[in-house]
Coordinates of C-alpha atoms in Angstrom, one line a residue:
X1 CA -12.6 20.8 -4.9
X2 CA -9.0 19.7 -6.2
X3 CA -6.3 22.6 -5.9
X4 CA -3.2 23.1 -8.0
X5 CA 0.0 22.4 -6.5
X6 CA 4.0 22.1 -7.9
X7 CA 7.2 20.5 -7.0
X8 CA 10.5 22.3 -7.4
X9 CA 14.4 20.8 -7.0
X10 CA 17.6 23.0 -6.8
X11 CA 17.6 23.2 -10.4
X12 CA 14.3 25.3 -10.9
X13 CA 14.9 29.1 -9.6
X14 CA 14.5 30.4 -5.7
X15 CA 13.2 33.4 -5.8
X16 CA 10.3 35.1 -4.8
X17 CA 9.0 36.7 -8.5
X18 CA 9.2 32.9 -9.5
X19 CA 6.8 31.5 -6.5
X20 CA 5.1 34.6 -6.9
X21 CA 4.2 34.0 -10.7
X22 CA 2.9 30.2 -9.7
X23 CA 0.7 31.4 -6.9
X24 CA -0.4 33.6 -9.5
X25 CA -1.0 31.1 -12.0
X26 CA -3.4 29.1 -9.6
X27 CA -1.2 27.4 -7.8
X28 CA -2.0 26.9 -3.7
X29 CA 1.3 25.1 -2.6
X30 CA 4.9 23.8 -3.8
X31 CA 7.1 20.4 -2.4
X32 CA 10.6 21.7 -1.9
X33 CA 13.4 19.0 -2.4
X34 CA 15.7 18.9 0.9
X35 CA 18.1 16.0 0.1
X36 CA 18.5 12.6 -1.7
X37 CA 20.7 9.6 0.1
X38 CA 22.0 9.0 3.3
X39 CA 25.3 9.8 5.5
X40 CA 26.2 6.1 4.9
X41 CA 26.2 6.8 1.2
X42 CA 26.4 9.8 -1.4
X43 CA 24.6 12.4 0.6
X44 CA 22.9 15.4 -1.5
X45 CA 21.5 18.4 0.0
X46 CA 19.9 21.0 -2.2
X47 CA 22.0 23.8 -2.6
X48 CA 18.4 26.2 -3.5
X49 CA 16.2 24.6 -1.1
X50 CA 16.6 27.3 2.0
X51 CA 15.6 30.4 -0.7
X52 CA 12.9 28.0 -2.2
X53 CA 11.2 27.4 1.2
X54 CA 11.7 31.3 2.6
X55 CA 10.0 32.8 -1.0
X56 CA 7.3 30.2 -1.4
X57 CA 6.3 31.1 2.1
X58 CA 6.4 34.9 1.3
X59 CA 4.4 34.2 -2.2
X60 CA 1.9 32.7 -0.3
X61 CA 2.3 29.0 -0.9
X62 CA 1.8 26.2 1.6
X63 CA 5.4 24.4 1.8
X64 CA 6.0 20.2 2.0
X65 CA 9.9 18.9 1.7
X66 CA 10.6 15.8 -0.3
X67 CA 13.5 13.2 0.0
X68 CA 15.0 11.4 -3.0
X69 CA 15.3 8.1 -1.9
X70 CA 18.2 5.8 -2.3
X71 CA 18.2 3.8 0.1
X72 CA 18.2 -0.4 0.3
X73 CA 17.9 -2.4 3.7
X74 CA 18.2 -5.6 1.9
X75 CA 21.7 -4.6 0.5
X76 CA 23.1 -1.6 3.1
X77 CA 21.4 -2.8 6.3
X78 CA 18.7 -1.5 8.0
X79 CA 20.3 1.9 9.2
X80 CA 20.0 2.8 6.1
X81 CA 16.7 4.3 5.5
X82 CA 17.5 5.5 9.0
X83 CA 20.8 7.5 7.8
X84 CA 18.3 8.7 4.8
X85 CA 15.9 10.1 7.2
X86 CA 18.2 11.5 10.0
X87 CA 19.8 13.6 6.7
X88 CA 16.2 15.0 5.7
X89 CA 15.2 15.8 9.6
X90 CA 18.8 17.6 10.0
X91 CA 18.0 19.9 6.3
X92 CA 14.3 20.0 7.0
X93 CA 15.4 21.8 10.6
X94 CA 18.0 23.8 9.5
X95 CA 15.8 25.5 6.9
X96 CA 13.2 26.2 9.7
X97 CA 10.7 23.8 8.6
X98 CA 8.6 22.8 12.0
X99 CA 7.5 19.6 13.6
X100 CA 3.7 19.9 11.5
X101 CA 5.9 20.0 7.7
X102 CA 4.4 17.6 5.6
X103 CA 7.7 15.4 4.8
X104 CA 7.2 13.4 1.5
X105 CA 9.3 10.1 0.7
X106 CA 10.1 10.2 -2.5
X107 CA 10.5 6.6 -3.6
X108 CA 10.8 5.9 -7.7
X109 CA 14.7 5.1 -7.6
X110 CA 15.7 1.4 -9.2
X111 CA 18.0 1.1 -6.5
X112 CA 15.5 0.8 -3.8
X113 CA 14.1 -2.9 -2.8
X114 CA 11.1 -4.4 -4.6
X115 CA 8.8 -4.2 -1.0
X116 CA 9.7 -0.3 -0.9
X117 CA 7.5 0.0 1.6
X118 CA 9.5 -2.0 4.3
X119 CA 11.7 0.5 4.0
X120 CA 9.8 3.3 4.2
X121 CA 8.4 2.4 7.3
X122 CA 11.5 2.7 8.6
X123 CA 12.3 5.8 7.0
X124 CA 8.9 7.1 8.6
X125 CA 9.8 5.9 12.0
X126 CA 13.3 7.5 11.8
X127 CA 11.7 11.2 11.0
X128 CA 9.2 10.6 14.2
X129 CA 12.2 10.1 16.2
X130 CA 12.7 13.5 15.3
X131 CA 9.6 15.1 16.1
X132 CA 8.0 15.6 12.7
X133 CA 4.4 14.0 12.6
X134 CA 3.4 14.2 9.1
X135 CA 4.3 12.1 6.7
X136 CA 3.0 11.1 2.3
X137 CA 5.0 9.5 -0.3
X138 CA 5.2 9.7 -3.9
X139 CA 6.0 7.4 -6.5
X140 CA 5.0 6.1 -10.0
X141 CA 1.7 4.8 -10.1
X142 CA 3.0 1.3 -11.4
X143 CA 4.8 0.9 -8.3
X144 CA 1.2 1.4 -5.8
X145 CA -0.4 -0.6 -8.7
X146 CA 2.2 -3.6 -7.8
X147 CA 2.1 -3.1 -3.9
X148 CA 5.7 -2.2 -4.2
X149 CA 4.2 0.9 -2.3
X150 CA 0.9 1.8 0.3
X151 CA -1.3 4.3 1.3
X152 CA -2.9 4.6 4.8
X153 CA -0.7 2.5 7.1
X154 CA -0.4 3.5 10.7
X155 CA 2.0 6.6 9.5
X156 CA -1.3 8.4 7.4
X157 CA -0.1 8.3 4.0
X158 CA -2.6 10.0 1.6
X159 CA -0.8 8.7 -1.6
X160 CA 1.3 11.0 -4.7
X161 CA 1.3 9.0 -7.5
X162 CA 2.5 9.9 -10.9
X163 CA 0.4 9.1 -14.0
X164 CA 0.7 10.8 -17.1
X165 CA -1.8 11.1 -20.1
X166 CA -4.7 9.6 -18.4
X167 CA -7.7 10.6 -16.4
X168 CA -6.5 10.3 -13.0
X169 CA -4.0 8.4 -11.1
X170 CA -5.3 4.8 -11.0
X171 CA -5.2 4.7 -7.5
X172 CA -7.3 4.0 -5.4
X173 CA -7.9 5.9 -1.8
X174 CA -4.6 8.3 -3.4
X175 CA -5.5 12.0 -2.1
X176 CA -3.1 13.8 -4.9
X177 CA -2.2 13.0 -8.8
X178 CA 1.2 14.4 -10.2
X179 CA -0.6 14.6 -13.8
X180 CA 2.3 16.5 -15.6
X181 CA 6.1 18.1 -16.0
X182 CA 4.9 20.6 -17.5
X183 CA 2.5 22.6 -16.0
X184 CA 1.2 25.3 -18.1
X185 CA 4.2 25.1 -20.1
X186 CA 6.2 26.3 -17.6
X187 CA 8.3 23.3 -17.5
X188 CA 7.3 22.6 -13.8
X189 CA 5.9 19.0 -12.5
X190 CA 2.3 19.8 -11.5
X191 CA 0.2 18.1 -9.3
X192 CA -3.6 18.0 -7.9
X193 CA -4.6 17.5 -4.7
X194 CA -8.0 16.3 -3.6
X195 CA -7.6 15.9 0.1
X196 CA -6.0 19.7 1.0
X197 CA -2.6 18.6 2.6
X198 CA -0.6 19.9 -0.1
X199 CA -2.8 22.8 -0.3
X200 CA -5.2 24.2 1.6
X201 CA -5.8 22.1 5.2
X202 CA -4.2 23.5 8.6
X203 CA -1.9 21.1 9.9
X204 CA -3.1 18.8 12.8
X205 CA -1.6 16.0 14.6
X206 CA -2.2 12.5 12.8
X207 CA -4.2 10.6 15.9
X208 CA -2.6 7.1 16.1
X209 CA -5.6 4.5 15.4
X210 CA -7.1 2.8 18.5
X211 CA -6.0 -0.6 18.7
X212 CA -8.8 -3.1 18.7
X213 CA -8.9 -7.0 18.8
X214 CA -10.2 -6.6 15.2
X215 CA -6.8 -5.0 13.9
X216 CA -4.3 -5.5 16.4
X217 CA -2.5 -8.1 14.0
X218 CA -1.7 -4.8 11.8
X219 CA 0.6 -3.7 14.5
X220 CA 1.4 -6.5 16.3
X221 CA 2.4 -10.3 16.1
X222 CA -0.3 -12.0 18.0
X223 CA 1.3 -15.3 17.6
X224 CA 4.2 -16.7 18.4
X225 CA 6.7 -16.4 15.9
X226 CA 9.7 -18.6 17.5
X227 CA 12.0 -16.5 16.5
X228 CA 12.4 -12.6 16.1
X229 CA 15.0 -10.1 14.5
X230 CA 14.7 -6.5 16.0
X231 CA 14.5 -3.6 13.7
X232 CA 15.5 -1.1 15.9
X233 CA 16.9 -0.6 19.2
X234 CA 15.0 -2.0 22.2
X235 CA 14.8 -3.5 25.4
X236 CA 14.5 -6.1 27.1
X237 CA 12.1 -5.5 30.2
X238 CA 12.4 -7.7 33.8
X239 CA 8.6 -7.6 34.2
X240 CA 5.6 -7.1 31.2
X241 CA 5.5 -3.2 32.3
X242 CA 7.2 -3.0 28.8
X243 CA 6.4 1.3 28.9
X244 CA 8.8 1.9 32.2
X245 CA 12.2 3.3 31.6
X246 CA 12.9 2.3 35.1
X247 CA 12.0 -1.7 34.0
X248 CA 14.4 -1.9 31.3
X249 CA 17.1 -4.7 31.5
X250 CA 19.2 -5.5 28.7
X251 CA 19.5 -3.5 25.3
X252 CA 19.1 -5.1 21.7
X253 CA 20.4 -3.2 19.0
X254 CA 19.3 -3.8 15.6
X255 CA 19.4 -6.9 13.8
X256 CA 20.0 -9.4 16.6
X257 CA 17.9 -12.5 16.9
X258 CA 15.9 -13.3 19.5
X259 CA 14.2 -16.7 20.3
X260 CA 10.8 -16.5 21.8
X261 CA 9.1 -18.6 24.5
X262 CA 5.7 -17.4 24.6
X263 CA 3.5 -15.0 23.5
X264 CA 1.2 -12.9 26.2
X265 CA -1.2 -10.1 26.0
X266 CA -2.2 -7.1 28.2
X267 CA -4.6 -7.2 31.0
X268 CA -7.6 -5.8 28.1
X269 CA -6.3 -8.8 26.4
X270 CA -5.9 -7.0 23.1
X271 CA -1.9 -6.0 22.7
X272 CA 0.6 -8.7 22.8
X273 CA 3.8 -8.9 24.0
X274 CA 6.6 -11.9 24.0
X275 CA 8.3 -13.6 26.5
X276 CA 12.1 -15.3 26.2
X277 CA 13.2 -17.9 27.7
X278 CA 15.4 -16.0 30.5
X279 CA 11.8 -15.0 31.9
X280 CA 12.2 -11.0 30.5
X281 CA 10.1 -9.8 28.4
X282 CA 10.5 -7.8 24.4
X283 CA 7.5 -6.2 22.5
X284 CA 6.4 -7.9 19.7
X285 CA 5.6 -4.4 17.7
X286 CA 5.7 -5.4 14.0
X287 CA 7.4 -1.5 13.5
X288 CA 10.2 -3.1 16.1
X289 CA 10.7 -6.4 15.3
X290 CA 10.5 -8.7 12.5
X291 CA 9.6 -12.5 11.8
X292 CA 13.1 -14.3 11.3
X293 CA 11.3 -16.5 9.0
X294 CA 9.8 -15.8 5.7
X295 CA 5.6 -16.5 5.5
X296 CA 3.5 -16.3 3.1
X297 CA 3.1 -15.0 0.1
X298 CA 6.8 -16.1 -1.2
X299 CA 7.6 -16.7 -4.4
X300 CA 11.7 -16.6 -5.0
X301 CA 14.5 -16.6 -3.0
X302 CA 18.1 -16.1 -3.1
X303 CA 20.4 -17.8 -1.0
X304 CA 22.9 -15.1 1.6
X305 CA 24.7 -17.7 2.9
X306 CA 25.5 -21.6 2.2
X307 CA 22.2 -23.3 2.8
X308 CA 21.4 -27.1 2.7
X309 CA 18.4 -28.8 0.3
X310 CA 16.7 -31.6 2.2
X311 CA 14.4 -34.4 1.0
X312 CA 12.0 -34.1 3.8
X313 CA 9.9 -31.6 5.8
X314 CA 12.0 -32.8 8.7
X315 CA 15.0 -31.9 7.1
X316 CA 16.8 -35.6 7.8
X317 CA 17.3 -36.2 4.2
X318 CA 20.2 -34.1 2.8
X319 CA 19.7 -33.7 -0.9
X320 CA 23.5 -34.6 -3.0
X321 CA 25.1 -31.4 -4.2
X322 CA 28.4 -33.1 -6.3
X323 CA 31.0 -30.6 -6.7
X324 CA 29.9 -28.3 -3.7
X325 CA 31.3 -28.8 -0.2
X326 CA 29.0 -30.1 2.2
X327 CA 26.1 -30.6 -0.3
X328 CA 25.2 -26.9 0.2
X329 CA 23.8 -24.6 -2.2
X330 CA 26.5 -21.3 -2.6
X331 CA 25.8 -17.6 -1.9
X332 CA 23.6 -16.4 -5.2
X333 CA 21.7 -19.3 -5.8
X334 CA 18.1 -18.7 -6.6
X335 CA 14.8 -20.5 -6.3
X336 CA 11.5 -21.0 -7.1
X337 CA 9.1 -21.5 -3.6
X338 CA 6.0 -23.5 -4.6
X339 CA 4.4 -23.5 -0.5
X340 CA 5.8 -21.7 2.6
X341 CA 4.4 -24.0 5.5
X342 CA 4.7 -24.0 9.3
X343 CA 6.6 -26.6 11.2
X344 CA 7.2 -26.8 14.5
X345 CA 6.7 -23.6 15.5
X346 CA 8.9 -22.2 12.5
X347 CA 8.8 -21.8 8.8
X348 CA 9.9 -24.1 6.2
X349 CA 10.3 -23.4 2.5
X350 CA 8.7 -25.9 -0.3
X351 CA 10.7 -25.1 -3.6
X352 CA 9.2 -25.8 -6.8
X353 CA 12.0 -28.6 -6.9
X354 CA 10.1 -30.6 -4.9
X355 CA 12.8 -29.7 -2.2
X356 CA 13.2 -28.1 1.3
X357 CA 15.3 -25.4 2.9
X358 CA 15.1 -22.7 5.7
X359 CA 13.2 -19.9 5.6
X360 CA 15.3 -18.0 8.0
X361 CA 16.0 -14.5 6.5
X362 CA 19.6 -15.0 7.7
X363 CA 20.0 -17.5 5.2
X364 CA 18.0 -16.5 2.3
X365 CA 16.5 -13.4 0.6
X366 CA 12.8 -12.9 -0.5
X367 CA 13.1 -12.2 -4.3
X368 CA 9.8 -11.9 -4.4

């Protein structure tokens, strides 16, 4: 059975006659805005959100959080989903929300990338850093429709989309359905929820899925990619006992490349890990690190830095660029990929030219 639920932000009232009046009204839980942007940007903290979360609780009410996103790795860097999440965890804390609060991403904003989901993942990642376990997201429904957003993933999202004037959500596998703003004309968005984490279930700890050989490739690269850019801080290890502090060796922060000599897997031969060419050894955790080149599907790019067009796979042939130094192609330029195909251990980019160019993500920008 689907329950009633609402979402409130600082601008709809905090005390405990209003929550009262929902629960009331049929309601069985409320998602409390905390914040919107990052440190790195214009932070926002809801100046109602303490009272909000204190009455709700006393009316009854289970309590979530949600985050306005703003954030954009593609044009801030990758800290900043990070920066986005650290300034949730810090309000969510304050306000005495505990490690089992349902923390909601709330991801609509034109300013985040197309593939919003990249960036959640890091958001997601950033929060379990800070002990908090449960994790949804909301969005338009045209977004999930488009892939632009996901459900499941290895963080357990059940999936909020918004869809007005229809007969559910149009998505499928989505466990709750924001189906108005005006909930019994009380000028409140209201929501159902047919899976009971807004509502009515007991929180538990989301069990990580067991890795098998038959989806190991979610989490992992299980092939050698040649080259690697890290996502987040980690290390590289002297021997393949990648889970001891005491192995550690050099630290990678970031966004630093890393060329790979070989790929190995565990003694179950199921998880991967890579080897580089000094003889230490880095994960190859897709929630870590990231393919330097760009694979398939690809369909635009735009050029980051001064790239080259070349007449063959081999890229012997430069292709004449009159009035541009060096025959390159300038910051800005865009293009059309027809085929993204593997070449010696690397990726190179078939435009709908006819051309060819890198597909390091250095160098050029997945459009999309």
């Amino acid at each position: 059975m689907a329950h009633y639920f609402i979402d409130v932000s600082s601008y709809q009232p905090s005390s405990y006659a209003y929550f009262l009046d929902k629960k009331r009204r049929g309601a069985k839980g409320v998602v409390i805005k905390t914040s919107e942007g990052g440190y790195g940007g214009t932070p926002y903290v809801s100046q109602s959100g303490r009272a909000q979360i204190a009455n709700a609780r006393k009316a009854g009410l289970k309590v979530a959080v949600y985050h306005y996103a703003k954030f954009n790795s593609l044009r801030y860097g990758a800290n900043d989903p990070v920066n986005e999440a650290n300034l949730m965890a810090n309000t969510a804390r304050a306000w005495g929300c505990g490690s089992d609060t349902l923390m909601v991403l709330d991801a609509e904003d034109p300013v985040l990338r197309h593939d919003a989901a990249a960036d959640a993942a890091i958001f997601y990642n950033a929060l379990k850093r800070k002990g908090f376990k449960h994790f949804d997201i909301y969005g338009p429904g045209s977004w999930f429709w488009a892939g632009r957003l996901k459900i499941g993933t290895s963080y357990g999202l059940k999936g909020w989309p918004a869809a007005y004037g229809s007969s559910g959500s149009g998505v499928s596998g989505a466990k709750a359905w924001q189906y108005t703003d005006n909930w019994k004309g009380l000028g409140v968005d209201g929501s159902l929820d047919y899976g009971g984490q807004y509502t009515t279930k007991s929180e538990t700890p989301v069990k990580p899925k067991k890795i098998t050989k038959d989806n190991v490739h979610e989490y992992y690269y299980c092939y050698n990619p040649a080259r690697i850019i890290t996502k987040t801080t980690i290390y590289q290890h002297k021997t393949a006992k990648l889970s001891r502090k005491s192995n550690r060796g050099l630290k990678l922060f970031a966004g630093t490349p890393v060329d790979i000599a070989k790929v190995h897997f565990d003694k179950d031969g199921i998880v991967p890990y890579f080897e580089l060419a000094n003889g230490t050894f880095i994960t190859a955790n897709r929630n870590m690190v990231t393919n330097a080149y760009y694979e398939s599907p690809l369909k635009e790019i735009k050029v980051l830095h001064r790239i080259k067009l070349y007449r063959d796979l081999q890229r012997t042939k430069v292709v004449s660029h009159k009035g541009h130094t060096g025959n390159s192609w300038p910051k800005g330029t865009e293009f059309t990929v027809s085929k993204v195909i593997p070449y010696k251990g690397s990726w190179v980019l078939k435009l709908d030219n006819g051309f060819y160019c890198t597909a390091y993500k250095q160098y050029v920008r997945k459009v999309k």
